PDB file of C-alpha atoms in Angstrom:
ATOM      1  CA  MET A 176    -135.021 -87.873-190.269  1.00  0.00           C
ATOM      2  CA  GLN A 177    -131.048 -87.691-189.435  1.00  0.00           C
ATOM      3  CA  GLU A 178    -130.108 -91.503-188.162  1.00  0.00           C
ATOM      4  CA  ALA A 179    -128.619 -90.453-184.588  1.00  0.00           C
ATOM      5  CA  TYR A 180    -127.528 -87.449-182.917  1.00  0.00           C
ATOM      6  CA  ARG A 181    -126.368 -87.242-178.906  1.00  0.00           C
ATOM      7  CA  VAL A 182    -128.568 -84.391-176.815  1.00  0.00           C
ATOM      8  CA  CYS A 183    -129.430 -82.989-173.492  1.00  0.00           C
ATOM      9  CA  TYR A 184    -132.020 -85.070-172.088  1.00  0.00           C
ATOM     10  CA  GLN A 185    -132.249 -83.744-168.453  1.00  0.00           C
ATOM     11  CA  GLY A 186    -130.619 -81.174-167.785  1.00  0.00           C
ATOM     12  CA  GLY A 187    -128.037 -80.207-164.101  1.00  0.00           C
ATOM     13  CA  GLN A 188    -125.667 -77.911-162.602  1.00  0.00           C
ATOM     14  CA  GLY A 189    -121.865 -78.254-161.905  1.00  0.00           C
ATOM     15  CA  GLU A 190    -119.381 -75.537-159.556  1.00  0.00           C
ATOM     16  CA  ILE A 191    -115.606 -75.036-159.876  1.00  0.00           C
ATOM     17  CA  VAL A 192    -113.862 -72.875-157.970  1.00  0.00           C
ATOM     18  CA  GLU A 193    -110.771 -71.552-159.458  1.00  0.00           C
ATOM     19  CA  LYS A 194    -108.818 -68.656-157.393  1.00  0.00           C
ATOM     20  CA  LYS A 195    -111.621 -67.942-154.906  1.00  0.00           C
ATOM     21  CA  SER A 196    -113.995 -67.251-158.373  1.00  0.00           C
ATOM     22  CA  ARG A 197    -116.485 -69.681-158.240  1.00  0.00           C
ATOM     23  CA  PHE A 198    -117.907 -70.806-161.644  1.00  0.00           C
ATOM     24  CA  LEU A 199    -121.646 -72.257-161.989  1.00  0.00           C
ATOM     25  CA  ALA A 200    -123.030 -74.352-164.839  1.00  0.00           C
ATOM     26  CA  SER A 201    -126.408 -74.885-165.013  1.00  0.00           C
ATOM     27  CA  VAL A 202    -127.368 -76.920-168.143  1.00  0.00           C
ATOM     28  CA  ARG A 203    -130.903 -77.428-169.904  1.00  0.00           C
ATOM     29  CA  PRO A 204    -132.255 -79.262-172.758  1.00  0.00           C
ATOM     30  CA  VAL A 205    -133.364 -76.806-175.309  1.00  0.00           C
ATOM     31  CA  LYS A 206    -135.163 -77.327-178.934  1.00  0.00           C
ATOM     32  CA  THR A 207    -135.038 -73.788-179.701  1.00  0.00           C
ATOM     33  CA  GLU A 208    -133.623 -70.786-180.088  1.00  0.00           C
ATOM     34  CA  GLU A 209    -136.222 -68.983-178.309  1.00  0.00           C
ATOM     35  CA  GLU A 210    -136.453 -71.664-175.689  1.00  0.00           C
ATOM     36  CA  ALA A 211    -132.474 -71.009-175.158  1.00  0.00           C
ATOM     37  CA  VAL A 212    -133.386 -67.344-174.741  1.00  0.00           C
ATOM     38  CA  ALA A 213    -135.648 -68.000-172.233  1.00  0.00           C
ATOM     39  CA  PHE A 214    -133.318 -70.020-169.785  1.00  0.00           C
ATOM     40  CA  ILE A 215    -130.226 -67.561-170.439  1.00  0.00           C
ATOM     41  CA  GLU A 216    -132.934 -64.774-169.316  1.00  0.00           C
ATOM     42  CA  GLU A 217    -134.069 -66.967-166.392  1.00  0.00           C
ATOM     43  CA  THR A 218    -130.596 -67.524-165.633  1.00  0.00           C
ATOM     44  CA  LYS A 219    -129.277 -64.127-165.447  1.00  0.00           C
ATOM     45  CA  LYS A 220    -132.251 -63.265-163.551  1.00  0.00           C
ATOM     46  CA  ALA A 221    -131.391 -65.905-161.086  1.00  0.00           C
ATOM     47  CA  TYR A 222    -128.357 -64.877-160.907  1.00  0.00           C
ATOM     48  CA  TRP A 223    -128.467 -61.456-161.343  1.00  0.00           C
ATOM     49  CA  ASP A 224    -125.461 -60.075-158.797  1.00  0.00           C
ATOM     50  CA  ALA A 225    -123.147 -62.317-160.390  1.00  0.00           C
ATOM     51  CA  SER A 226    -119.944 -60.869-162.245  1.00  0.00           C
ATOM     52  CA  HIS A 227    -120.804 -62.771-165.390  1.00  0.00           C
ATOM     53  CA  ASN A 228    -123.571 -64.938-167.113  1.00  0.00           C
ATOM     54  CA  CYS A 229    -122.084 -66.341-169.982  1.00  0.00           C
ATOM     55  CA  TYR A 230    -123.545 -68.753-172.618  1.00  0.00           C
ATOM     56  CA  ALA A 231    -123.598 -71.103-175.273  1.00  0.00           C
ATOM     57  CA  TYR A 232    -126.364 -73.192-176.980  1.00  0.00           C
ATOM     58  CA  ILE A 233    -126.883 -75.615-179.865  1.00  0.00           C
ATOM     59  CA  CYS A 234    -130.231 -76.449-181.413  1.00  0.00           C
ATOM     60  CA  GLY A 235    -131.515 -78.275-183.598  1.00  0.00           C
ATOM     61  CA  ASP A 236    -130.211 -81.626-185.704  1.00  0.00           C
ATOM     62  CA  LYS A 237    -129.554 -80.772-189.581  1.00  0.00           C
ATOM     63  CA  ASN A 238    -127.972 -77.047-189.761  1.00  0.00           C
ATOM     64  CA  PRO A 239    -128.058 -76.542-186.122  1.00  0.00           C
ATOM     65  CA  LYS A 240    -128.491 -72.619-184.529  1.00  0.00           C
ATOM     66  CA  MET A 241    -125.429 -71.982-182.087  1.00  0.00           C
ATOM     67  CA  LYS A 242    -124.708 -69.018-180.743  1.00  0.00           C
ATOM     68  CA  CYS A 243    -122.036 -67.956-177.512  1.00  0.00           C
ATOM     69  CA  SER A 244    -121.795 -65.075-175.179  1.00  0.00           C
ATOM     70  CA  ASP A 245    -118.455 -63.685-173.018  1.00  0.00           C
ATOM     71  CA  ASP A 246    -121.370 -61.637-171.407  1.00  0.00           C
ATOM     72  CA  GLY A 247    -118.777 -59.055-170.388  1.00  0.00           C
ATOM     73  CA  GLU A 248    -115.027 -61.166-170.401  1.00  0.00           C
ATOM     74  CA  PRO A 249    -112.249 -60.457-172.926  1.00  0.00           C
ATOM     75  CA  SER A 250    -112.793 -62.125-175.876  1.00  0.00           C
ATOM     76  CA  GLN A 251    -113.009 -65.778-176.673  1.00  0.00           C
ATOM     77  CA  THR A 252    -112.390 -66.698-173.203  1.00  0.00           C
ATOM     78  CA  ALA A 253    -116.200 -67.549-171.867  1.00  0.00           C
ATOM     79  CA  GLY A 254    -118.779 -68.429-174.962  1.00  0.00           C
ATOM     80  CA  ARG A 255    -116.420 -69.493-177.379  1.00  0.00           C
ATOM     81  CA  PRO A 256    -115.066 -72.267-175.348  1.00  0.00           C
ATOM     82  CA  MET A 257    -118.099 -72.781-173.657  1.00  0.00           C
ATOM     83  CA  LEU A 258    -119.472 -73.957-177.348  1.00  0.00           C
ATOM     84  CA  ASP A 259    -116.177 -75.740-178.158  1.00  0.00           C
ATOM     85  CA  VAL A 260    -117.338 -78.052-175.385  1.00  0.00           C
ATOM     86  CA  LEU A 261    -120.352 -78.923-176.153  1.00  0.00           C
ATOM     87  CA  LEU A 262    -119.331 -78.874-179.793  1.00  0.00           C
ATOM     88  CA  GLY A 263    -116.622 -81.448-178.604  1.00  0.00           C
ATOM     89  CA  GLU A 264    -119.233 -83.969-177.426  1.00  0.00           C
ATOM     90  CA  GLY A 265    -121.186 -83.896-180.251  1.00  0.00           C
ATOM     91  CA  LEU A 266    -124.148 -82.392-178.432  1.00  0.00           C
ATOM     92  CA  HIS A 267    -127.157 -80.713-180.295  1.00  0.00           C
ATOM     93  CA  ASP A 268    -130.689 -79.482-178.227  1.00  0.00           C
ATOM     94  CA  VAL A 269    -128.492 -77.809-174.812  1.00  0.00           C
ATOM     95  CA  CYS A 270    -127.678 -74.361-173.721  1.00  0.00           C
ATOM     96  CA  VAL A 271    -126.190 -73.487-170.872  1.00  0.00           C
ATOM     97  CA  VAL A 272    -124.982 -70.862-168.914  1.00  0.00           C
ATOM     98  CA  VAL A 273    -121.915 -70.284-166.998  1.00  0.00           C
ATOM     99  CA  THR A 274    -122.070 -67.766-163.763  1.00  0.00           C
ATOM    100  CA  ARG A 275    -118.804 -66.203-162.404  1.00  0.00           C
ATOM    101  CA  TYR A 276    -118.945 -64.762-159.170  1.00  0.00           C
ATOM    102  CA  PHE A 277    -115.350 -62.982-159.063  1.00  0.00           C
ATOM    103  CA  GLY A 278    -113.249 -63.756-156.380  1.00  0.00           C
ATOM    104  CA  GLY A 279    -110.607 -60.838-156.412  1.00  0.00           C
ATOM    105  CA  THR A 280    -107.777 -62.072-158.854  1.00  0.00           C
ATOM    106  CA  LEU A 281    -107.437 -62.290-162.270  1.00  0.00           C
ATOM    107  CA  LEU A 282    -107.199 -65.726-164.052  1.00  0.00           C
ATOM    108  CA  GLY A 283    -105.712 -64.749-167.344  1.00  0.00           C
ATOM    109  CA  THR A 284    -107.556 -65.314-170.679  1.00  0.00           C
ATOM    110  CA  GLY A 285    -106.108 -68.697-170.714  1.00  0.00           C
ATOM    111  CA  GLY A 286    -106.877 -69.267-167.313  1.00  0.00           C
ATOM    112  CA  LEU A 287    -110.568 -67.947-167.614  1.00  0.00           C
ATOM    113  CA  ALA A 288    -111.141 -70.430-171.047  1.00  0.00           C
ATOM    114  CA  ARG A 289    -109.798 -72.963-168.666  1.00  0.00           C
ATOM    115  CA  ALA A 290    -112.180 -72.278-165.603  1.00  0.00           C
ATOM    116  CA  TYR A 291    -115.790 -71.699-168.402  1.00  0.00           C
ATOM    117  CA  SER A 292    -114.594 -74.796-170.483  1.00  0.00           C
ATOM    118  CA  GLN A 293    -114.100 -77.276-166.798  1.00  0.00           C
ATOM    119  CA  ALA A 294    -117.244 -75.431-165.254  1.00  0.00           C
ATOM    120  CA  VAL A 295    -119.533 -76.999-168.257  1.00  0.00           C
ATOM    121  CA  LYS A 296    -118.011 -80.264-168.370  1.00  0.00           C
ATOM    122  CA  GLU A 297    -119.229 -80.116-164.571  1.00  0.00           C
ATOM    123  CA  GLY A 298    -122.491 -79.097-165.695  1.00  0.00           C
ATOM    124  CA  LEU A 299    -122.262 -81.608-168.327  1.00  0.00           C
ATOM    125  CA  GLY A 300    -121.528 -84.318-165.844  1.00  0.00           C
ATOM    126  CA  ASN A 301    -124.030 -83.968-163.545  1.00  0.00           C
ATOM    127  CA  SER A 302    -126.419 -83.937-166.294  1.00  0.00           C
ATOM    128  CA  LEU A 303    -128.292 -86.538-168.554  1.00  0.00           C
ATOM    129  CA  LEU A 304    -126.945 -86.726-172.259  1.00  0.00           C
ATOM    130  CA  LEU A 305    -128.389 -89.444-174.954  1.00  0.00           C
ATOM    131  CA  GLU A 306    -128.286 -90.368-178.140  1.00  0.00           C
ATOM    132  CA  LYS A 307    -130.999 -90.067-180.052  1.00  0.00           C
ATOM    133  CA  LEU A 308    -131.665 -93.019-182.818  1.00  0.00           C
ATOM    134  CA  THR A 309    -134.212 -93.274-185.303  1.00  0.00           C
ATOM    135  CA  GLY A 310    -136.473 -97.158-184.842  1.00  0.00           C
ATOM    136  CA  ARG A 311    -139.632 -97.893-185.893  1.00  0.00           C
ATOM    137  CA  LYS A 312    -142.274-100.334-184.071  1.00  0.00           C
ATOM    138  CA  LEU A 313    -142.987-103.888-185.833  1.00  0.00           C
ATOM    139  CA  THR A 314    -145.925-105.193-185.331  1.00  0.00           C
ATOM    140  CA  ILE A 315    -146.037-108.003-185.817  1.00  0.00           C
ATOM    141  CA  THR A 316    -150.147-110.520-185.976  1.00  0.00           C
ATOM    142  CA  SER A 317    -149.350-114.029-185.891  1.00  0.00           C
ATOM    143  CA  ASP A 318    -151.066-116.868-184.180  1.00  0.00           C
ATOM    144  CA  TYR A 319    -149.824-118.642-180.313  1.00  0.00           C
ATOM    145  CA  THR A 320    -147.986-120.833-181.990  1.00  0.00           C
ATOM    146  CA  ALA A 321    -144.905-118.339-183.258  1.00  0.00           C
ATOM    147  CA  VAL A 322    -145.047-116.872-180.028  1.00  0.00           C
ATOM    148  CA  GLY A 323    -141.936-118.941-178.303  1.00  0.00           C
ATOM    149  CA  LYS A 324    -139.752-117.860-181.619  1.00  0.00           C
ATOM    150  CA  LEU A 325    -140.287-114.384-181.605  1.00  0.00           C
ATOM    151  CA  GLN A 326    -139.673-113.868-177.949  1.00  0.00           C
ATOM    152  CA  TYR A 327    -136.731-115.859-178.870  1.00  0.00           C
ATOM    153  CA  LEU A 328    -135.108-113.805-181.880  1.00  0.00           C
ATOM    154  CA  ALA A 329    -136.519-110.656-179.762  1.00  0.00           C
ATOM    155  CA  GLY A 330    -134.122-111.701-176.811  1.00  0.00           C
ATOM    156  CA  GLN A 331    -131.529-113.264-179.310  1.00  0.00           C
ATOM    157  CA  MET A 332    -131.329-109.952-180.671  1.00  0.00           C
ATOM    158  CA  GLY A 333    -131.418-107.264-177.850  1.00  0.00           C
ATOM    159  CA  LEU A 334    -134.878-106.411-178.987  1.00  0.00           C
ATOM    160  CA  SER A 335    -137.353-103.924-176.941  1.00  0.00           C
ATOM    161  CA  VAL A 336    -140.799-105.459-176.884  1.00  0.00           C
ATOM    162  CA  LEU A 337    -143.101-102.761-176.651  1.00  0.00           C
ATOM    163  CA  ASP A 338    -146.226-104.609-175.889  1.00  0.00           C
ATOM    164  CA  SER A 339    -147.752-107.888-176.525  1.00  0.00           C
ATOM    165  CA  VAL A 340    -151.939-108.300-176.828  1.00  0.00           C
ATOM    166  CA  TYR A 341    -153.870-111.496-176.942  1.00  0.00           C
ATOM    167  CA  THR A 342    -157.163-112.330-178.391  1.00  0.00           C
ATOM    168  CA  HIS A 343    -157.435-114.706-181.288  1.00  0.00           C
ATOM    169  CA  GLN A 344    -154.050-114.186-182.438  1.00  0.00           C
ATOM    170  CA  VAL A 345    -151.276-112.871-180.989  1.00  0.00           C
ATOM    171  CA  VAL A 346    -149.944-108.995-181.589  1.00  0.00           C
ATOM    172  CA  THR A 347    -146.430-108.383-180.439  1.00  0.00           C
ATOM    173  CA  VAL A 348    -145.008-104.864-180.746  1.00  0.00           C
ATOM    174  CA  LEU A 349    -141.262-104.784-181.061  1.00  0.00           C
ATOM    175  CA  LEU A 350    -139.038-101.537-181.032  1.00  0.00           C
ATOM    176  CA  VAL A 351    -135.964-101.539-184.046  1.00  0.00           C
ATOM    177  CA  SER A 352    -133.540 -99.055-184.870  1.00  0.00           C
ATOM    178  CA  GLU A 353    -133.316 -97.546-188.950  1.00  0.00           C
ATOM    179  CA  GLN A 354    -130.925-100.183-189.917  1.00  0.00           C
ATOM    180  CA  GLN A 355    -132.088-103.139-188.223  1.00  0.00           C
ATOM    181  CA  LYS A 356    -135.646-103.385-189.472  1.00  0.00           C
ATOM    182  CA  GLU A 357    -135.483-104.875-192.755  1.00  0.00           C
ATOM    183  CA  GLU A 358    -132.883-107.951-191.373  1.00  0.00           C
ATOM    184  CA  VAL A 359    -135.268-108.112-188.075  1.00  0.00           C
ATOM    185  CA  ALA A 360    -138.377-108.921-190.851  1.00  0.00           C
ATOM    186  CA  ALA A 361    -136.760-111.194-192.827  1.00  0.00           C
ATOM    187  CA  LYS A 362    -135.310-112.936-189.481  1.00  0.00           C
ATOM    188  CA  ILE A 363    -139.019-113.250-188.470  1.00  0.00           C
ATOM    189  CA  THR A 364    -140.428-114.438-191.507  1.00  0.00           C
ATOM    190  CA  GLU A 365    -138.023-117.343-191.896  1.00  0.00           C
ATOM    191  CA  ALA A 366    -138.274-118.225-188.486  1.00  0.00           C
ATOM    192  CA  THR A 367    -142.238-118.488-188.465  1.00  0.00           C
ATOM    193  CA  SER A 368    -141.641-119.807-192.362  1.00  0.00           C
ATOM    194  CA  GLY A 369    -144.214-116.483-193.607  1.00  0.00           C
ATOM    195  CA  GLY A 370    -146.407-117.333-191.089  1.00  0.00           C
ATOM    196  CA  VAL A 371    -146.841-113.965-189.730  1.00  0.00           C
ATOM    197  CA  GLN A 372    -148.087-110.070-190.525  1.00  0.00           C
ATOM    198  CA  ILE A 373    -145.459-107.048-189.923  1.00  0.00           C
ATOM    199  CA  GLU A 374    -146.565-103.849-190.519  1.00  0.00           C
ATOM    200  CA  TYR A 375    -143.903-100.879-189.941  1.00  0.00           C
ATOM    201  CA  SER A 376    -144.800 -97.530-188.152  1.00  0.00           C
ATOM    202  CA  GLU A 377    -143.822 -94.646-189.500  1.00  0.00           C
ATOM    203  CA  PRO A 378    -139.917 -93.538-188.212  1.00  0.00           C
ATOM    204  CA  PHE A 379    -139.330 -91.625-184.365  1.00  0.00           C
ATOM    205  CA  TYR A 380    -136.581 -91.081-182.240  1.00  0.00           C
ATOM    206  CA  TYR A 381    -135.714 -92.972-179.116  1.00  0.00           C
ATOM    207  CA  GLY A 382    -133.078 -93.299-176.700  1.00  0.00           C
ATOM    208  CA  LEU A 383    -131.817 -95.467-174.066  1.00  0.00           C
ATOM    209  CA  ASN A 384    -130.750 -94.646-170.702  1.00  0.00           C
ATOM    210  CA  GLY A 385    -129.368 -97.993-169.140  1.00  0.00           C
ATOM    211  CA  LYS A 386    -131.881-100.392-169.730  1.00  0.00           C
ATOM    212  CA  GLU A 387    -134.745 -97.646-169.513  1.00  0.00           C
ATOM    213  CA  LEU A 388    -136.136 -97.002-173.531  1.00  0.00           C
ATOM    214  CA  VAL A 389    -136.960 -93.256-173.705  1.00  0.00           C
ATOM    215  CA  LEU A 390    -139.385 -92.031-176.368  1.00  0.00           C
ATOM    216  CA  PHE A 391    -139.069 -88.321-178.036  1.00  0.00           C
TER     217      PHE A 391
END
């Protein structure tokens, strides 16, 4: 698994107007090229009367699939500038379509590239972008005397408590990043004098939307 990368978690829309031409950016999370193509076709049908529906997408983490299209605009004035914005943001798993309604005034190649780039930035600004991190669930089985120490340690290290089960023992489930797992386990063992049982889950991806935990 890749340690961390940035993704589009929720899509959005943005619009700019340049010399009476409207540029409407539609952004959506996509995990495969098939999803990207389906979104592009869906957007083209929704805005069938537009002058152009240009697009760019990046799918996957390692060796991502990338593609862009000028859709009839002069070469390198739409799709490539749009893709450059996505690359500049370090984004994966995202597709953006910028729909243009021509306003009657030519913008020139430089003006077009700026307009399409700005439209993408507006769309991303209204989307939810998250850092996709690699983490594990740390399941700690202890007696009741260790609970206070575990809660204190979790608060001190800013760890999320995913679950707590109280029976004749206490099972506490913490979320730790891949980089933290050994340090956290060592501190728990030290704080409880080795009186707990610690188990790791398989690694998985998660993100943080403010204080809200997002599991992918």
